[in-house]
């Protein structure tokens, strides 16, 4: 028996904010943003849509996709740094709305690596036989903590949610290996103090190094070689960081997920949103070996090697 993703979906707000829109409020240009980050537009949630609303929408559809009822959930984990409130957790808020009355619920904070942390936390409970179904949501409303007058950060981020249901999958499929890590000495490079504060160059260097290393590590831990990897889903922060990871794995361009152009950096939501888009585009198929890798404030990182399918 393996533990894998048996249902997945996403929610992205309707409102599109293009680079041209940002040119009107910031000293920036479409050309700068595109060439430095790969971002063309991002989605921004309206005032009435909070983090829990996006989490709920993604979760509801992921549960449907899994073919289970909310009562069958044993645990809800929400990875977010932009909860509606410090407490109750977003996980408790959506537990109520989903009527998942048998589920324990908690939020975890690992910033942009949060979805990786959530999946691996959930996996442990299923592997030990304690629980059967765990819902993991990555969700952010970063627009509420972005300083919209700071061009260094305002152009990078977007809002959205992705949700996955973990459960038992067929022999040979599911999570093959993982790596989670943290380095609190780098906390000063990326943190929230009312708004997002970032030392872009330091984060960039860390991300390029860590994404490459963690990707290689999970492939080795799974007992595989680079040639065995069918697809790479890096955290969608910056196309140049993503490209560095792809080159480290010597994969062709078409074997790397790219949604950063449409959504910007949606932090904990970026990897599950990408998975759903790639499934819809026919880029992910059953039995594909996929490496997912994320990094974020903390500093934190996480990578997973998974054989896709239920
Ligand atoms: C932020 C980032 C895109 C900047 O790209 P860069 O190539 O490193 O750019 P630099 O830091 O060299 O800055 C170049 C110049 O562009 C300017 N600049 C920054 N943002 C700008 C913008 N939106 N528009 C125009 N100019 C901008 C800077 O002020 C700087 O000007 P200066 O040289 O006069 O001081 C890049 O460092 C990055 O992506 N870092 C990682 C960030 C990240 O992923 N964060 C989330 C982690 S989950």
XYZ file of N, CA, C and O in Angstrom, residues 57-197:
564
model
N -13.466 26.522 -1.176
C -13.820 26.208 -2.568
C -12.904 25.113 -3.140
O -13.364 24.173 -3.784
N -11.605 25.262 -2.894
C -10.663 24.256 -3.409
C -10.914 22.907 -2.722
O -10.917 21.851 -3.371
N -11.140 22.944 -1.419
C -11.313 21.717 -0.638
C -12.572 20.956 -1.057
O -12.558 19.734 -1.242
N -13.649 21.703 -1.215
C -14.929 21.095 -1.609
C -14.763 20.300 -2.908
O -15.199 19.153 -3.024
N -14.093 20.900 -3.862
C -13.924 20.252 -5.169
C -12.912 19.090 -5.101
O -13.045 18.105 -5.813
N -11.928 19.209 -4.240
C -10.941 18.123 -4.095
C -11.590 16.888 -3.473
O -11.305 15.745 -3.863
N -12.495 17.124 -2.518
C -13.193 16.009 -1.862
C -14.087 15.289 -2.877
O -14.135 14.063 -2.933
N -14.758 16.094 -3.707
C -15.580 15.513 -4.794
C -14.721 14.664 -5.713
O -15.071 13.545 -6.075
N -13.570 15.220 -6.075
C -12.664 14.522 -6.994
C -12.196 13.200 -6.384
O -11.983 12.210 -7.093
N -12.047 13.185 -5.062
C -11.594 11.965 -4.376
C -12.715 10.926 -4.276
O -12.451 9.755 -3.957
N -13.947 11.370 -4.506
C -15.077 10.444 -4.419
C -15.385 10.009 -2.996
O -15.868 8.903 -2.761
N -15.102 10.884 -2.036
C -15.461 10.577 -0.649
C -16.416 11.649 -0.137
O -16.656 12.655 -0.823
N -16.942 11.443 1.060
C -17.786 12.472 1.671
C -16.947 13.214 2.714
O -15.958 12.658 3.218
N -17.323 14.447 3.043
C -16.555 15.195 4.051
C -16.449 14.448 5.393
O -15.454 14.582 6.097
N -17.487 13.661 5.726
C -17.448 12.916 7.003
C -16.320 11.888 7.023
O -15.928 11.413 8.080
N -15.843 11.522 5.853
C -14.761 10.523 5.798
C -13.377 11.124 6.025
O -12.398 10.390 6.095
N -13.317 12.440 6.152
C -12.008 13.061 6.435
C -11.664 12.875 7.912
O -12.492 13.113 8.793
N -10.418 12.483 8.164
C -9.957 12.299 9.543
C -9.153 13.490 10.045
O -9.026 13.705 11.247
N -8.577 14.230 9.112
C -7.711 15.347 9.503
C -7.710 16.383 8.380
O -7.682 16.021 7.199
N -7.742 17.652 8.761
C -7.614 18.759 7.803
C -6.378 19.576 8.183
O -6.264 20.031 9.322
N -5.481 19.710 7.232
C -4.269 20.521 7.439
C -4.308 21.664 6.436
O -4.444 21.432 5.232
N -4.218 22.889 6.923
C -4.174 24.032 6.012
C -2.817 24.730 6.155
O -2.440 25.149 7.248
N -2.096 24.804 5.061
C -0.818 25.508 5.029
C -1.082 26.929 4.545
O -1.525 27.127 3.417
N -0.817 27.907 5.417
C -1.039 29.297 5.034
C -0.258 30.225 5.956
O -0.029 29.895 7.120
N 0.144 31.374 5.421
C 0.706 32.428 6.271
C -0.235 33.636 6.299
O 0.089 34.664 6.870
N -1.394 33.484 5.659
C -2.365 34.578 5.618
C -3.738 34.094 6.081
O -4.725 34.211 5.347
N -3.807 33.523 7.306
C -5.106 33.046 7.799
C -6.067 34.223 8.007
O -5.620 35.369 8.146
N -7.364 33.932 8.044
C -8.352 34.981 8.318
C -8.064 35.628 9.672
O -8.133 36.836 9.821
N -7.751 34.773 10.672
C -7.476 35.224 12.040
C -6.317 34.383 12.585
O -6.107 33.263 12.111
N -5.626 34.889 13.632
C -4.623 34.019 14.283
C -5.292 32.730 14.790
O -4.729 31.657 14.701
N -6.482 32.859 15.361
C -7.317 31.698 15.642
C -8.760 32.136 15.634
O -9.019 33.314 15.901
N -9.731 31.295 15.308
C -9.566 29.889 14.958
C -8.767 29.717 13.663
O -8.705 30.630 12.837
N -8.215 28.532 13.510
C -7.447 28.226 12.309
C -8.361 28.211 11.079
O -9.581 27.996 11.199
N -7.766 28.400 9.924
C -8.521 28.250 8.668
C -9.037 26.812 8.572
O -10.150 26.564 8.097
N -8.234 25.877 9.066
C -8.643 24.460 9.030
C -9.946 24.256 9.791
O -10.843 23.546 9.319
N -10.088 24.891 10.969
C -11.343 24.761 11.727
C -12.485 25.455 10.996
O -13.621 24.964 11.004
N -12.184 26.605 10.368
C -13.242 27.325 9.649
C -13.797 26.489 8.498
O -15.004 26.435 8.280
N -12.904 25.813 7.768
C -13.430 25.023 6.645
C -13.982 23.679 7.123
O -14.851 23.109 6.487
N -13.501 23.210 8.264
C -14.093 21.987 8.828
C -15.588 22.203 9.052
O -16.413 21.356 8.732
N -15.935 23.392 9.577
C -17.343 23.704 9.811
C -18.106 23.760 8.484
O -19.157 23.137 8.326
N -17.549 24.509 7.518
C -18.283 24.705 6.255
C -18.415 23.418 5.455
O -19.405 23.210 4.746
N -17.404 22.574 5.543
C -17.465 21.302 4.811
C -18.352 20.289 5.529
O -18.719 19.269 4.961
N -18.650 20.582 6.795
C -19.345 19.630 7.680
C -18.543 18.336 7.805
O -19.085 17.237 7.761
N -17.241 18.533 7.956
C -16.337 17.386 8.104
C -16.201 17.096 9.602
O -15.149 17.307 10.210
N -17.287 16.626 10.183
C -17.365 16.626 11.644
C -16.475 15.592 12.326
O -16.274 15.664 13.536
N -15.927 14.666 11.550
C -15.037 13.671 12.161
C -13.557 14.037 12.051
O -12.695 13.257 12.443
N -13.290 15.215 11.477
C -11.892 15.569 11.203
C -11.294 16.460 12.291
O -11.920 17.429 12.722
N -10.082 16.121 12.713
C -9.268 17.059 13.479
C -8.810 18.140 12.513
O -8.850 17.924 11.295
N -8.387 19.300 13.028
C -8.064 20.390 12.108
C -6.980 21.288 12.670
O -7.017 21.653 13.841
N -6.015 21.622 11.809
C -4.954 22.551 12.243
C -4.332 23.253 11.033
O -4.324 22.720 9.933
N -3.795 24.442 11.298
C -3.004 25.143 10.282
C -1.526 24.885 10.553
O -1.133 24.675 11.701
N -0.745 24.918 9.486
C 0.702 24.896 9.680
C 1.325 26.057 8.918
O 0.825 26.466 7.878
N 2.425 26.567 9.448
C 3.085 27.714 8.828
C 4.474 27.336 8.372
O 5.383 27.199 9.190
N 4.631 27.108 7.100
C 5.966 26.870 6.537
C 6.102 27.693 5.266
O 6.843 27.345 4.361
N 5.344 28.784 5.220
C 5.368 29.729 4.099
C 5.206 28.994 2.761
O 4.349 28.112 2.656
N 6.027 29.330 1.792
C 5.830 28.777 0.440
C 6.117 27.277 0.369
O 5.728 26.632 -0.600
N 6.797 26.727 1.392
C 7.011 25.270 1.415
C 5.868 24.563 2.139
O 5.911 23.352 2.355
N 4.844 25.305 2.512
C 3.779 24.786 3.374
C 3.038 23.579 2.816
O 2.680 22.663 3.566
N 2.797 23.575 1.517
C 2.061 22.438 0.948
C 2.895 21.164 1.062
O 2.371 20.092 1.372
N 4.194 21.277 0.866
C 5.078 20.116 1.016
C 5.048 19.617 2.470
O 4.934 18.420 2.733
N 5.139 20.539 3.413
C 5.073 20.170 4.837
C 3.723 19.523 5.170
O 3.659 18.550 5.918
N 2.657 20.060 4.616
C 1.321 19.534 4.899
C 1.146 18.120 4.374
O 0.618 17.236 5.065
N 1.579 17.892 3.147
C 1.440 16.567 2.533
C 2.234 15.527 3.346
O 1.733 14.429 3.629
N 3.432 15.888 3.727
C 4.269 14.914 4.439
C 3.747 14.675 5.860
O 3.795 13.557 6.370
N 3.198 15.700 6.486
C 2.580 15.507 7.803
C 1.383 14.558 7.673
O 1.256 13.590 8.430
N 0.538 14.814 6.702
C -0.640 13.968 6.499
C -0.275 12.528 6.178
O -0.906 11.582 6.668
N 0.740 12.381 5.369
C 1.196 11.037 4.963
C 1.512 10.164 6.177
O 1.195 8.975 6.195
N 2.134 10.769 7.200
C 2.542 9.976 8.377
C 1.334 9.320 9.038
O 1.388 8.161 9.440
N 0.249 10.064 9.155
C -0.943 9.530 9.834
C -1.555 8.370 9.057
O -2.102 7.443 9.644
N -1.486 8.440 7.744
C -2.091 7.370 6.936
C -1.184 6.140 6.947
O -1.651 5.009 7.113
N 0.106 6.404 6.833
C 1.071 5.301 6.798
C 1.046 4.474 8.086
O 1.227 3.264 8.062
N 0.821 5.148 9.207
C 0.793 4.427 10.491
C -0.554 3.735 10.714
O -0.739 3.058 11.726
N -1.497 3.939 9.802
C -2.806 3.297 9.961
C -3.730 4.055 10.891
O -4.840 3.608 11.191
N -3.300 5.224 11.352
C -4.108 6.006 12.304
C -5.328 6.611 11.604
O -6.424 6.593 12.141
N -5.089 7.184 10.431
C -6.156 7.838 9.669
C -6.208 7.277 8.248
O -5.219 6.760 7.737
N -7.379 7.460 7.617
C -7.541 6.994 6.230
C -7.486 8.126 5.211
O -6.930 7.970 4.132
N -8.085 9.270 5.579
C -8.150 10.389 4.617
C -7.732 11.697 5.267
O -8.299 12.080 6.292
N -6.783 12.357 4.661
C -6.319 13.658 5.168
C -6.452 14.688 4.045
O -5.994 14.458 2.921
N -7.098 15.811 4.380
C -7.213 16.917 3.422
C -6.079 17.910 3.677
O -5.890 18.335 4.821
N -5.335 18.219 2.630
C -4.242 19.199 2.755
C -4.529 20.359 1.809
O -4.692 20.157 0.601
N -4.592 21.561 2.377
C -4.878 22.754 1.566
C -3.683 23.702 1.629
O -3.133 23.935 2.711
N -3.285 24.224 0.491
C -2.312 25.327 0.447
C -3.066 26.542 -0.042
O -3.667 26.508 -1.118
N -3.070 27.605 0.745
C -3.921 28.755 0.393
C -3.279 30.041 0.877
O -2.693 30.087 1.948
N -3.381 31.085 0.052
C -2.872 32.395 0.486
C -3.703 33.523 -0.090
O -4.083 33.492 -1.258
N -3.937 34.518 0.768
C -4.397 35.817 0.279
C -3.259 36.802 0.562
O -3.305 37.610 1.499
N -2.229 36.686 -0.262
C -1.026 37.500 -0.033
C -1.293 38.977 -0.281
O -0.600 39.844 0.249
N -2.341 39.254 -1.093
C -2.639 40.663 -1.420
C -2.916 41.482 -0.163
O -2.741 42.687 -0.171
N -3.301 40.804 0.944
C -3.599 41.595 2.147
C -2.357 41.887 2.984
O -2.429 42.684 3.912
N -1.220 41.261 2.667
C 0.011 41.595 3.410
C 1.096 42.196 2.508
O 2.195 42.480 2.970
N 0.773 42.358 1.226
C 1.734 42.992 0.308
C 1.669 44.508 0.490
O 0.598 45.080 0.650
N 2.836 45.147 0.494
C 2.905 46.606 0.485
C 2.776 47.050 -0.971
O 3.718 46.918 -1.754
N 1.614 47.562 -1.334
C 1.340 47.879 -2.740
C 2.106 49.103 -3.236
O 1.988 49.471 -4.408
N 2.927 49.715 -2.341
C 3.785 50.810 -2.814
C 5.241 50.350 -2.953
O 6.116 51.134 -3.296
N 5.519 49.064 -2.663
C 6.886 48.530 -2.746
C 7.048 47.677 -4.005
O 6.603 46.530 -4.056
N 7.726 48.245 -5.009
C 7.832 47.525 -6.288
C 8.672 46.253 -6.179
O 8.573 45.355 -7.001
N 9.539 46.199 -5.136
C 10.387 45.010 -4.963
C 9.570 43.754 -4.671
O 10.007 42.650 -4.981
N 8.425 43.915 -4.028
C 7.624 42.741 -3.649
C 6.239 42.719 -4.300
O 5.728 41.638 -4.606
N 5.645 43.888 -4.526
C 4.236 43.934 -4.966
C 3.999 43.213 -6.291
O 2.920 42.668 -6.523
N 5.027 43.193 -7.142
C 4.831 42.607 -8.474
C 4.872 41.067 -8.441
O 4.506 40.416 -9.420
N 5.332 40.506 -7.313
C 5.648 39.070 -7.309
C 4.488 38.147 -6.941
O 4.468 36.997 -7.351
N 3.552 38.648 -6.120
C 2.644 37.720 -5.447
C 1.212 37.740 -5.975
O 0.782 38.715 -6.603
N 0.488 36.656 -5.687
C -0.915 36.554 -6.077
C -1.679 35.717 -5.052
O -1.088 35.170 -4.118
N -2.998 35.634 -5.242
C -3.865 34.901 -4.312
C -4.367 33.610 -4.960
O -4.542 33.554 -6.184
N -4.679 32.611 -4.143
C -5.249 31.375 -4.676
C -5.192 30.244 -3.669
O -4.656 30.404 -2.563
N -5.757 29.104 -4.073
C -5.804 27.934 -3.193
C -5.722 26.645 -3.995
O -6.210 26.579 -5.124
N -5.110 25.647 -3.406
C -5.114 24.300 -3.979
C -5.348 23.313 -2.853
O -4.897 23.567 -1.720
N -6.067 22.234 -3.126
C -6.366 21.271 -2.069
C -6.215 19.854 -2.596
O -6.549 19.570 -3.748
N -5.694 18.985 -1.743
C -5.509 17.581 -2.126
C -6.013 16.686 -1.009
O -5.866 17.009 0.171
N -6.621 15.565 -1.387
C -7.001 14.543 -0.407
C -5.976 13.415 -0.500
O -5.719 12.892 -1.589
N -5.393 13.096 0.651
C -4.446 11.984 0.714
C -5.163 10.717 1.152
O -6.049 10.761 2.009
N -4.759 9.618 0.562
C -5.336 8.338 0.957
C -4.485 7.207 0.412
O -3.427 7.440 -0.195
N -4.972 5.997 0.612
C -4.247 4.831 0.094
C -4.347 4.782 -1.421
O -5.411 5.028 -1.980
N -3.256 4.439 -2.069
C -3.249 4.268 -3.529
C -2.692 2.885 -3.870
O -2.160 2.187 -2.986
N -2.805 2.499 -5.138
C -2.369 1.154 -5.541
C -0.878 0.964 -5.305
O -0.102 1.926 -5.344
N -0.527 -0.287 -5.141
C 0.871 -0.704 -4.958
C 1.784 -0.034 -6.003
O 1.461 -0.025 -7.189
N 2.866 0.518 -5.561
C 3.838 1.117 -6.483
C 3.607 2.593 -6.740
O 4.506 3.303 -7.153
N 2.364 3.040 -6.505
C 2.071 4.458 -6.704
C 2.143 5.211 -5.365
O 2.188 4.602 -4.317
N 2.124 6.528 -5.456
C 2.112 7.351 -4.248
C 3.474 7.965 -3.957
O 4.374 7.976 -4.813
N 3.613 8.472 -2.742
C 4.830 9.198 -2.355
C 5.978 8.207 -2.185
O 5.899 7.268 -1.388
N 7.049 8.416 -2.948
C 8.187 7.497 -2.923
C 9.258 7.971 -1.951
O 9.958 7.159 -1.346
N 9.398 9.282 -1.825
C 10.427 9.830 -0.936
C 10.139 11.307 -0.699
O 9.363 11.920 -1.440
N 10.770 11.840 0.341
C 10.605 13.278 0.605
C 11.808 13.825 1.349
O 12.612 13.082 1.902
N 11.879 15.140 1.359
C 12.862 15.851 2.183
C 12.215 17.135 2.670
O 11.607 17.854 1.875
N 12.301 17.388 3.966
C 11.856 18.666 4.509
C 13.043 19.298 5.217
O 13.872 18.576 5.783
N 13.119 20.611 5.202
C 14.229 21.250 5.890
C 13.913 22.681 6.269
O 12.941 23.276 5.797
N 14.738 23.208 7.172
C 14.570 24.591 7.612
C 15.913 25.171 8.010
O 16.812 24.436 8.427
N 16.039 26.483 7.855
C 17.242 27.187 8.281
C 16.825 28.542 8.832
O 16.718 29.525 8.091
N 16.586 28.554 10.143
C 16.122 29.785 10.798
C 17.120 30.925 10.736
O 16.735 32.090 10.934
N 18.383 30.616 10.439
C 19.365 31.715 10.357
C 19.070 32.621 9.157
O 19.542 33.744 9.104
N 18.268 32.123 8.219
C 17.929 32.928 7.039
C 16.599 33.649 7.180
O 16.103 34.251 6.224
N 16.014 33.617 8.379
C 14.687 34.233 8.588
C 14.674 35.704 8.186
O 13.673 36.218 7.673
N 15.806 36.376 8.430
C 15.882 37.825 8.164
C 15.740 38.184 6.681
O 15.498 39.338 6.351
N 15.869 37.214 5.809
C 15.802 37.516 4.377
C 14.373 37.576 3.826
O 14.162 38.059 2.720
N 13.420 37.016 4.564
C 12.039 36.971 4.060
C 11.094 36.789 5.241
O 11.084 35.732 5.859
N 10.354 37.851 5.572
C 9.458 37.757 6.726
C 8.341 38.786 6.596
O 8.369 39.651 5.711
N 7.367 38.657 7.507
C 6.285 39.629 7.534
C 6.392 40.490 8.774
O 6.502 39.991 9.900
N 6.374 41.818 8.570
C 6.329 42.775 9.665
C 5.284 43.788 9.216
O 5.623 44.782 8.598
N 4.066 43.491 9.426
C 2.904 44.125 8.786
C 2.878 43.730 7.308
O 1.964 43.063 6.867
N 3.921 44.131 6.554
C 3.984 43.740 5.146
C 5.094 42.734 4.918
O 5.877 42.460 5.824
N 5.162 42.231 3.674
C 6.242 41.303 3.327
C 7.542 42.094 3.163
O 7.583 43.069 2.415
N 8.590 41.650 3.859
C 9.922 42.265 3.740
C 10.825 41.203 3.122
O 10.852 40.057 3.604
